[in-house]
Structure formats: C-alpha cells, structure tokens
mmCIF file of C-alpha atoms in Angstrom:
data_model
loop_
_atom_site.group_PDB
_atom_site.id
_atom_site.type_symbol
_atom_site.label_atom_id
_atom_site.label_comp_id
_atom_site.label_asym_id
_atom_site.label_seq_id
_atom_site.Cartn_x
_atom_site.Cartn_y
_atom_site.Cartn_z
ATOM 1 C CA UNK A 1 0.000 0.000 0.000
ATOM 2 C CA UNK A 2 1.051 3.611 -0.400
ATOM 3 C CA UNK A 3 1.444 4.204 3.340
ATOM 4 C CA UNK A 4 0.654 2.192 6.481
ATOM 5 C CA UNK A 5 -0.929 4.097 9.372
ATOM 6 C CA UNK A 6 -1.905 2.239 12.586
ATOM 7 C CA UNK A 7 -5.504 2.547 13.745
ATOM 8 C CA UNK A 8 -7.167 3.348 10.426
ATOM 9 C CA UNK A 9 -8.859 1.419 7.607
ATOM 10 C CA UNK A 10 -6.617 0.729 4.612
ATOM 11 C CA UNK A 11 -7.451 -0.048 0.995
ATOM 12 C CA UNK A 12 -4.375 -1.769 -0.452
ATOM 13 C CA UNK A 13 -3.564 -0.911 -4.029
ATOM 14 C CA UNK A 14 -2.672 -4.547 -4.773
ATOM 15 C CA UNK A 15 -3.026 -7.928 -3.062
ATOM 16 C CA UNK A 16 -0.947 -11.003 -3.881
ATOM 17 C CA UNK A 17 -1.857 -14.427 -2.514
ATOM 18 C CA UNK A 18 0.990 -16.898 -2.721
ATOM 19 C CA UNK A 19 1.770 -20.359 -1.351
ATOM 20 C CA UNK A 20 4.605 -19.897 1.100
ATOM 21 C CA UNK A 21 6.742 -21.241 3.871
ATOM 22 C CA UNK A 22 10.520 -20.954 3.752
ATOM 23 C CA UNK A 23 11.063 -24.296 2.054
ATOM 24 C CA UNK A 24 8.540 -23.469 -0.660
ATOM 25 C CA UNK A 25 10.103 -20.032 -1.109
ATOM 26 C CA UNK A 26 13.534 -21.624 -1.576
ATOM 27 C CA UNK A 27 12.135 -24.087 -4.118
ATOM 28 C CA UNK A 28 10.330 -21.341 -6.045
ATOM 29 C CA UNK A 29 13.459 -19.185 -6.292
ATOM 30 C CA UNK A 30 15.763 -22.094 -7.166
ATOM 31 C CA UNK A 31 13.368 -23.175 -9.890
ATOM 32 C CA UNK A 32 13.587 -19.730 -11.463
ATOM 33 C CA UNK A 33 17.367 -20.179 -11.451
ATOM 34 C CA UNK A 34 16.816 -23.287 -13.610
ATOM 35 C CA UNK A 35 17.407 -25.840 -10.883
ATOM 36 C CA UNK A 36 15.341 -29.015 -10.676
ATOM 37 C CA UNK A 37 13.501 -28.672 -7.365
ATOM 38 C CA UNK A 38 10.954 -30.391 -5.160
ATOM 39 C CA UNK A 39 9.447 -29.469 -1.802
ATOM 40 C CA UNK A 40 7.688 -31.415 0.930
ATOM 41 C CA UNK A 41 5.658 -30.262 3.913
ATOM 42 C CA UNK A 42 2.734 -30.897 6.228
ATOM 43 C CA UNK A 43 -0.414 -29.045 5.140
ATOM 44 C CA UNK A 44 -3.972 -29.173 6.433
ATOM 45 C CA UNK A 45 -7.440 -27.706 6.055
ATOM 46 C CA UNK A 46 -8.683 -25.387 3.351
ATOM 47 C CA UNK A 47 -5.430 -23.440 3.308
ATOM 48 C CA UNK A 48 -3.493 -26.659 2.840
ATOM 49 C CA UNK A 49 -5.624 -27.711 -0.116
ATOM 50 C CA UNK A 50 -5.175 -24.284 -1.656
ATOM 51 C CA UNK A 51 -1.391 -24.554 -1.266
ATOM 52 C CA UNK A 52 -1.351 -27.899 -3.076
ATOM 53 C CA UNK A 53 -3.457 -26.526 -5.947
ATOM 54 C CA UNK A 54 -1.460 -23.303 -6.139
ATOM 55 C CA UNK A 55 1.915 -25.051 -6.298
ATOM 56 C CA UNK A 56 0.602 -27.408 -8.961
ATOM 57 C CA UNK A 57 -0.430 -24.376 -11.015
ATOM 58 C CA UNK A 58 3.042 -22.870 -10.531
ATOM 59 C CA UNK A 59 4.719 -26.066 -11.658
ATOM 60 C CA UNK A 60 6.523 -26.633 -8.349
ATOM 61 C CA UNK A 61 6.760 -30.317 -7.434
ATOM 62 C CA UNK A 62 5.314 -30.631 -3.938
ATOM 63 C CA UNK A 63 4.733 -33.665 -1.751
ATOM 64 C CA UNK A 64 1.923 -32.883 0.682
ATOM 65 C CA UNK A 65 1.826 -34.722 3.994
ATOM 66 C CA UNK A 66 -1.770 -34.452 5.305
ATOM 67 C CA UNK A 67 -2.044 -32.587 8.607
ATOM 68 C CA UNK A 68 -4.943 -32.389 11.028
ATOM 69 C CA UNK A 69 -4.460 -28.681 11.821
ATOM 70 C CA UNK A 70 -5.293 -25.813 9.473
ATOM 71 C CA UNK A 71 -2.161 -24.478 7.799
ATOM 72 C CA UNK A 72 -1.435 -20.958 9.003
ATOM 73 C CA UNK A 73 -1.820 -17.842 6.875
ATOM 74 C CA UNK A 74 0.833 -15.135 7.182
ATOM 75 C CA UNK A 75 0.401 -11.511 6.124
ATOM 76 C CA UNK A 76 3.035 -9.055 4.915
ATOM 77 C CA UNK A 77 2.112 -5.407 4.372
ATOM 78 C CA UNK A 78 4.532 -3.361 2.295
ATOM 79 C CA UNK A 79 4.597 0.410 2.766
ATOM 80 C CA UNK A 80 6.059 1.656 -0.505
ATOM 81 C CA UNK A 81 6.447 5.188 0.858
ATOM 82 C CA UNK A 82 9.096 4.307 3.434
ATOM 83 C CA UNK A 83 10.090 0.934 1.909
ATOM 84 C CA UNK A 84 9.168 -0.984 5.067
ATOM 85 C CA UNK A 85 7.429 -4.329 5.558
ATOM 86 C CA UNK A 86 5.097 -5.149 8.462
ATOM 87 C CA UNK A 87 4.750 -8.899 8.886
ATOM 88 C CA UNK A 88 2.202 -10.907 10.901
ATOM 89 C CA UNK A 89 3.223 -14.544 11.361
ATOM 90 C CA UNK A 90 0.993 -16.761 13.544
ATOM 91 C CA UNK A 91 2.647 -19.660 15.343
ATOM 92 C CA UNK A 92 3.082 -22.745 13.196
ATOM 93 C CA UNK A 93 0.420 -25.425 13.627
ATOM 94 C CA UNK A 94 1.341 -28.301 15.933
ATOM 95 C CA UNK A 95 1.952 -31.716 14.420
ATOM 96 C CA UNK A 96 -0.634 -34.379 15.155
ATOM 97 C CA UNK A 97 0.105 -37.954 16.146
ATOM 98 C CA UNK A 98 2.144 -39.720 13.488
ATOM 99 C CA UNK A 99 2.613 -36.639 11.311
ATOM 100 C CA UNK A 100 6.356 -36.295 11.921
ATOM 101 C CA UNK A 101 6.882 -39.956 11.024
ATOM 102 C CA UNK A 102 4.842 -39.448 7.852
ATOM 103 C CA UNK A 103 6.881 -36.353 6.978
ATOM 104 C CA UNK A 104 10.172 -38.160 7.508
ATOM 105 C CA UNK A 105 8.975 -41.052 5.359
ATOM 106 C CA UNK A 106 7.929 -38.658 2.584
ATOM 107 C CA UNK A 107 11.313 -36.904 2.679
ATOM 108 C CA UNK A 108 13.137 -40.240 2.553
ATOM 109 C CA UNK A 109 11.200 -41.355 -0.526
ATOM 110 C CA UNK A 110 11.647 -37.981 -2.238
ATOM 111 C CA UNK A 111 15.413 -37.820 -1.669
ATOM 112 C CA UNK A 112 15.866 -41.462 -2.691
ATOM 113 C CA UNK A 113 13.911 -40.902 -5.914
ATOM 114 C CA UNK A 114 15.402 -37.575 -7.004
ATOM 115 C CA UNK A 115 19.002 -37.843 -5.749
ATOM 116 C CA UNK A 116 19.567 -34.121 -5.045
ATOM 117 C CA UNK A 117 22.966 -32.531 -4.480
ATOM 118 C CA UNK A 118 21.528 -30.316 -1.723
ATOM 119 C CA UNK A 119 18.644 -30.551 0.731
ATOM 120 C CA UNK A 120 17.360 -27.377 2.392
ATOM 121 C CA UNK A 121 15.922 -27.631 5.906
ATOM 122 C CA UNK A 122 14.183 -24.273 6.168
ATOM 123 C CA UNK A 123 11.845 -22.623 8.640
ATOM 124 C CA UNK A 124 10.622 -23.086 12.174
ATOM 125 C CA UNK A 125 10.046 -26.608 13.442
ATOM 126 C CA UNK A 126 6.472 -27.034 14.702
ATOM 127 C CA UNK A 127 5.530 -28.339 18.113
ATOM 128 C CA UNK A 128 5.511 -32.105 17.864
ATOM 129 C CA UNK A 129 8.790 -32.398 15.968
ATOM 130 C CA UNK A 130 11.393 -34.490 17.829
ATOM 131 C CA UNK A 131 14.228 -32.701 19.607
ATOM 132 C CA UNK A 132 16.745 -34.319 17.261
ATOM 133 C CA UNK A 133 14.838 -33.385 14.093
ATOM 134 C CA UNK A 134 17.807 -31.554 12.542
ATOM 135 C CA UNK A 135 20.157 -34.463 13.165
ATOM 136 C CA UNK A 136 17.648 -36.965 11.795
ATOM 137 C CA UNK A 137 17.043 -35.045 8.574
ATOM 138 C CA UNK A 138 20.759 -34.412 8.137
ATOM 139 C CA UNK A 139 21.581 -38.089 8.549
ATOM 140 C CA UNK A 140 18.792 -39.005 6.158
ATOM 141 C CA UNK A 141 20.081 -36.683 3.412
ATOM 142 C CA UNK A 142 23.718 -37.643 3.934
ATOM 143 C CA UNK A 143 22.716 -41.284 3.613
ATOM 144 C CA UNK A 144 21.733 -40.574 0.002
ATOM 145 C CA UNK A 145 24.823 -38.469 -0.737
ATOM 146 C CA UNK A 146 23.170 -35.043 -0.460
ATOM 147 C CA UNK A 147 24.560 -32.035 1.378
ATOM 148 C CA UNK A 148 22.364 -30.198 3.886
ATOM 149 C CA UNK A 149 21.743 -26.469 4.335
ATOM 150 C CA UNK A 150 19.846 -25.327 7.436
ATOM 151 C CA UNK A 151 18.007 -22.018 7.874
ATOM 152 C CA UNK A 152 16.070 -22.066 11.132
ATOM 153 C CA UNK A 153 16.173 -20.373 14.528
ATOM 154 C CA UNK A 154 15.993 -20.962 18.270
ATOM 155 C CA UNK A 155 16.830 -24.315 19.813
ATOM 156 C CA UNK A 156 16.939 -26.100 16.456
ATOM 157 C CA UNK A 157 19.522 -23.627 15.168
ATOM 158 C CA UNK A 158 21.621 -24.303 18.257
ATOM 159 C CA UNK A 159 21.408 -28.030 17.523
ATOM 160 C CA UNK A 160 22.273 -27.444 13.869
ATOM 161 C CA UNK A 161 25.496 -25.748 14.928
ATOM 162 C CA UNK A 162 26.485 -28.869 16.851
ATOM 163 C CA UNK A 163 25.428 -31.338 14.169
ATOM 164 C CA UNK A 164 26.942 -32.456 10.880
ATOM 165 C CA UNK A 165 25.128 -30.046 8.556
ATOM 166 C CA UNK A 166 27.147 -28.715 5.635
ATOM 167 C CA UNK A 167 25.901 -25.119 5.598
ATOM 168 C CA UNK A 168 24.191 -22.903 8.156
ATOM 169 C CA UNK A 169 22.554 -19.685 6.992
ATOM 170 C CA UNK A 170 21.274 -17.163 9.543
ATOM 171 C CA UNK A 171 20.432 -13.491 9.554
ATOM 172 C CA UNK A 172 22.224 -10.942 11.695
ATOM 173 C CA UNK A 173 19.610 -10.986 14.467
ATOM 174 C CA UNK A 174 19.612 -14.781 14.738
ATOM 175 C CA UNK A 175 23.407 -14.836 14.769
ATOM 176 C CA UNK A 176 23.541 -12.309 17.598
ATOM 177 C CA UNK A 177 21.090 -14.398 19.603
ATOM 178 C CA UNK A 178 23.469 -17.355 19.485
ATOM 179 C CA UNK A 179 26.906 -15.768 19.426
ATOM 180 C CA UNK A 180 26.234 -12.902 21.834
ATOM 181 C CA UNK A 181 27.944 -9.555 21.515
ATOM 182 C CA UNK A 182 30.250 -8.955 18.551
ATOM 183 C CA UNK A 183 31.689 -5.760 17.131
ATOM 184 C CA UNK A 184 30.512 -6.477 13.580
ATOM 185 C CA UNK A 185 28.628 -8.890 11.355
ATOM 186 C CA UNK A 186 31.986 -10.352 10.372
ATOM 187 C CA UNK A 187 32.649 -10.935 14.062
ATOM 188 C CA UNK A 188 29.339 -12.772 14.408
ATOM 189 C CA UNK A 189 30.249 -14.976 11.468
ATOM 190 C CA UNK A 190 33.620 -15.817 13.049
ATOM 191 C CA UNK A 191 31.952 -16.614 16.380
ATOM 192 C CA UNK A 192 29.394 -18.957 14.835
ATOM 193 C CA UNK A 193 31.961 -20.668 12.624
ATOM 194 C CA UNK A 194 34.049 -21.415 15.706
ATOM 195 C CA UNK A 195 31.064 -23.279 17.175
ATOM 196 C CA UNK A 196 29.941 -25.062 14.022
ATOM 197 C CA UNK A 197 30.164 -28.836 13.969
ATOM 198 C CA UNK A 198 32.943 -30.369 11.847
ATOM 199 C CA UNK A 199 33.682 -27.030 10.196
ATOM 200 C CA UNK A 200 30.431 -26.354 8.354
ATOM 201 C CA UNK A 201 30.173 -23.319 6.103
ATOM 202 C CA UNK A 202 28.502 -20.469 8.009
ATOM 203 C CA UNK A 203 26.684 -17.606 6.280
ATOM 204 C CA UNK A 204 25.365 -14.506 8.070
ATOM 205 C CA UNK A 205 23.141 -12.138 6.081
ATOM 206 C CA UNK A 206 22.764 -8.489 7.039
ATOM 207 C CA UNK A 207 20.238 -6.998 4.616
ATOM 208 C CA UNK A 208 21.574 -4.050 2.652
ATOM 209 C CA UNK A 209 24.986 -4.597 4.254
ATOM 210 C CA UNK A 210 25.285 -7.861 2.377
ATOM 211 C CA UNK A 211 26.379 -11.297 3.502
ATOM 212 C CA UNK A 212 29.449 -12.788 5.155
ATOM 213 C CA UNK A 213 30.608 -16.379 4.960
ATOM 214 C CA UNK A 214 33.340 -18.550 6.381
ATOM 215 C CA UNK A 215 34.178 -21.941 4.946
ATOM 216 C CA UNK A 216 36.727 -24.366 6.409
ATOM 217 C CA UNK A 217 40.238 -23.413 5.351
ATOM 218 C CA UNK A 218 39.156 -20.274 3.488
ATOM 219 C CA UNK A 219 39.299 -16.551 4.321
ATOM 220 C CA UNK A 220 36.206 -14.541 5.225
ATOM 221 C CA UNK A 221 34.175 -13.543 2.178
ATOM 222 C CA UNK A 222 31.776 -10.578 2.002
ATOM 223 C CA UNK A 223 29.471 -9.404 -0.783
ATOM 224 C CA UNK A 224 27.081 -6.424 -0.663
ATOM 225 C CA UNK A 225 24.019 -6.099 -2.933
ATOM 226 C CA UNK A 226 24.232 -3.657 -5.836
ATOM 227 C CA UNK A 227 20.521 -2.788 -5.699
ATOM 228 C CA UNK A 228 17.885 -2.518 -2.989
ATOM 229 C CA UNK A 229 14.244 -3.268 -3.663
ATOM 230 C CA UNK A 230 11.016 -2.549 -1.817
ATOM 231 C CA UNK A 231 9.979 -6.132 -1.017
ATOM 232 C CA UNK A 232 12.288 -7.799 1.530
ATOM 233 C CA UNK A 233 10.129 -10.822 2.409
ATOM 234 C CA UNK A 234 11.648 -13.944 0.889
ATOM 235 C CA UNK A 235 15.012 -12.374 0.097
ATOM 236 C CA UNK A 236 16.781 -14.604 2.618
ATOM 237 C CA UNK A 237 15.142 -17.690 1.127
ATOM 238 C CA UNK A 238 16.076 -16.563 -2.384
ATOM 239 C CA UNK A 239 19.627 -15.970 -1.158
ATOM 240 C CA UNK A 240 19.824 -19.552 0.107
ATOM 241 C CA UNK A 241 18.361 -20.843 -3.148
ATOM 242 C CA UNK A 242 20.962 -18.949 -5.149
ATOM 243 C CA UNK A 243 23.756 -20.162 -2.903
ATOM 244 C CA UNK A 244 22.793 -23.833 -3.217
ATOM 245 C CA UNK A 245 22.270 -23.588 -6.978
ATOM 246 C CA UNK A 246 25.682 -21.949 -7.428
ATOM 247 C CA UNK A 247 27.466 -24.434 -5.166
ATOM 248 C CA UNK A 248 25.752 -27.317 -6.967
ATOM 249 C CA UNK A 249 27.162 -25.939 -10.219
ATOM 250 C CA UNK A 250 30.688 -26.037 -8.792
ATOM 251 C CA UNK A 251 31.136 -22.308 -8.168
ATOM 252 C CA UNK A 252 33.685 -21.344 -5.527
ATOM 253 C CA UNK A 253 32.626 -19.746 -2.243
ATOM 254 C CA UNK A 254 33.085 -16.138 -3.323
ATOM 255 C CA UNK A 255 31.282 -16.554 -6.628
ATOM 256 C CA UNK A 256 28.464 -18.510 -4.997
ATOM 257 C CA UNK A 257 28.015 -15.727 -2.435
ATOM 258 C CA UNK A 258 27.881 -13.122 -5.213
ATOM 259 C CA UNK A 259 25.259 -15.052 -7.135
ATOM 260 C CA UNK A 260 23.230 -15.643 -3.963
ATOM 261 C CA UNK A 261 23.241 -11.890 -3.368
ATOM 262 C CA UNK A 262 22.014 -11.331 -6.929
ATOM 263 C CA UNK A 263 19.107 -13.710 -6.284
ATOM 264 C CA UNK A 264 18.204 -11.955 -3.019
ATOM 265 C CA UNK A 265 18.225 -8.572 -4.741
ATOM 266 C CA UNK A 266 16.051 -9.931 -7.560
ATOM 267 C CA UNK A 267 13.525 -11.101 -4.952
ATOM 268 C CA UNK A 268 13.386 -7.652 -3.374
ATOM 269 C CA UNK A 269 12.427 -6.026 -6.664
ATOM 270 C CA UNK A 270 9.008 -7.691 -7.021
ATOM 271 C CA UNK A 271 6.245 -8.670 -4.554
ATOM 272 C CA UNK A 272 5.976 -12.295 -3.481
ATOM 273 C CA UNK A 273 8.472 -14.415 -1.558
ATOM 274 C CA UNK A 274 10.738 -16.392 -3.856
ATOM 275 C CA UNK A 275 9.610 -14.567 -7.003
ATOM 276 C CA UNK A 276 12.589 -13.121 -8.854
ATOM 277 C CA UNK A 277 12.702 -10.078 -11.126
ATOM 278 C CA UNK A 278 14.109 -11.441 -14.381
ATOM 279 C CA UNK A 279 15.671 -8.093 -15.285
ATOM 280 C CA UNK A 280 17.678 -8.170 -12.049
ATOM 281 C CA UNK A 281 19.149 -11.573 -12.921
ATOM 282 C CA UNK A 282 21.379 -10.260 -15.704
ATOM 283 C CA UNK A 283 24.380 -10.817 -13.432
ATOM 284 C CA UNK A 284 23.383 -14.445 -12.812
ATOM 285 C CA UNK A 285 25.993 -16.083 -15.033
#
C-alpha cells in the first residue's frame, strides 16, 4: 500500500496471494534459477488444499503430507512510501500424532527418488517435531549423498550448529542471539563458525549490508548487494536458493556468495516471496 498508518482502515492498491513457507520459497526461487527442485511439507485444512493446488499451477513439485491442523496464513504489508514491511506470522500449527513420522517417510522417498545434491531444511520446526529433528534429517540426506543447508532459529539452530550439517545460513539478528555480543557482522560470522560442527560453512546475512561467509580453510568472504528493492520478504530464502544452486554448479565460495546476493536482490524487486525479477538476474551467469 502507499502508506501504512496504525488505527485506520486501509485499501491496499494490490493484493498477492501466494503459497509460502521458507522451504517453498527456496524451491520457487531455485526453480527460477533453472534448478530441478521439489518441496515437501505438512499441510492441512482449506489453506493446505489451496497450497497444493497453487503449487501445482506454478509447476513446483510438492509432496503434501496431510495434517490435522489448518495451515497458518501469514500476512506481509509493504509500505512503498518508506520501503518498510510489516509482517504478521501466527505460530506454526502443531503436528498431530504420526505426522512427523509421515513427513520423515515422505522426505526419505523424495530424496531417494530424485538424488539431489543439496537438501534445504528451512523454517521453524512445529511443536511435535522431535528434539533431534535436525540431526535426523541431516543423517537421512547424507545417507543418500546429499549435502544439507539449514536455515532455522531458536533451539533447532543451536542443535544445527552442533550437528553435521554442511551449511548454516542465519540473519544478523539470529546470529547475535546465538553468538552474543560482537563488534561487527563479520565478528558474528567468526563466532558462529568457531562453534559449528565439523567445520560447516557459516553464512550470516545483514540486509543491505550484504552477507558474510566462512568456509573451512578459506578466508572470510563478504558481498554487498548492488541494488535494494522494496519487497524484503523472501530475500533470505532466495539468497539460500541462489547459494545452493551456485554451489551445486561447482562455483567457488566467493562466486556462490555473489550469485546468492544477486538472487536476493532480484527477490526484493518484485512482490511475493521467492519470485525473482528477471531483469535483475542479468548478473546471474
């Protein structure tokens, strides 16, 4: 909308309804970067059915695990006047009895069938997921030869740091919550890398200040975006998609970080998480 003012009625100038969730956002963005992608998740109720239909219409391969709870609906309001986004995210629905086991089985079958180079574990884990969910999914993917990238928060992020994941991507706020005080984003990246299990690659994103990464045996790498858009929601997911696509193609750390930043910037140019502005992808090469 043109401007967001608390306490008054608003008439938005445009409304976009889009199937979401961080994993779906990553898949959508990676697909636009010409990667072969598939997503899996627990969905329920009318919203869940709509997600399945919507993703089918988009051409995104999605394995739906039936859930008993209604899938949540999140709202993002973009104020184009001051380039801000106000986001309302309800708590994720709890998993019902047997739903985690069904999800794990669906992921196992999907990874076995498609043989991906990378598996993204993205988003908050719902109540009902086992405490060792990150370790279980990581072991599952590694068992089929895939690498694992994790983008989550809270206790599961702490566990990811201590597990055998290959890549951990966090934003500046999440990094500070785990690493404590640091004098810079680069300092946060160093602090997290020192705690990462078996020397995983650590990436810390900082919005318009760009992204920092440390990989085992390599120097710190930093890339800042060349453009800033109005729509930040989904930029982190698009960044991760770009990073995994570039690494899958054999790009080195610095080049992969640059291309990931291009993908994030392309997301910020158009509304809708994981939707990339084609004109902003000229540098994707």
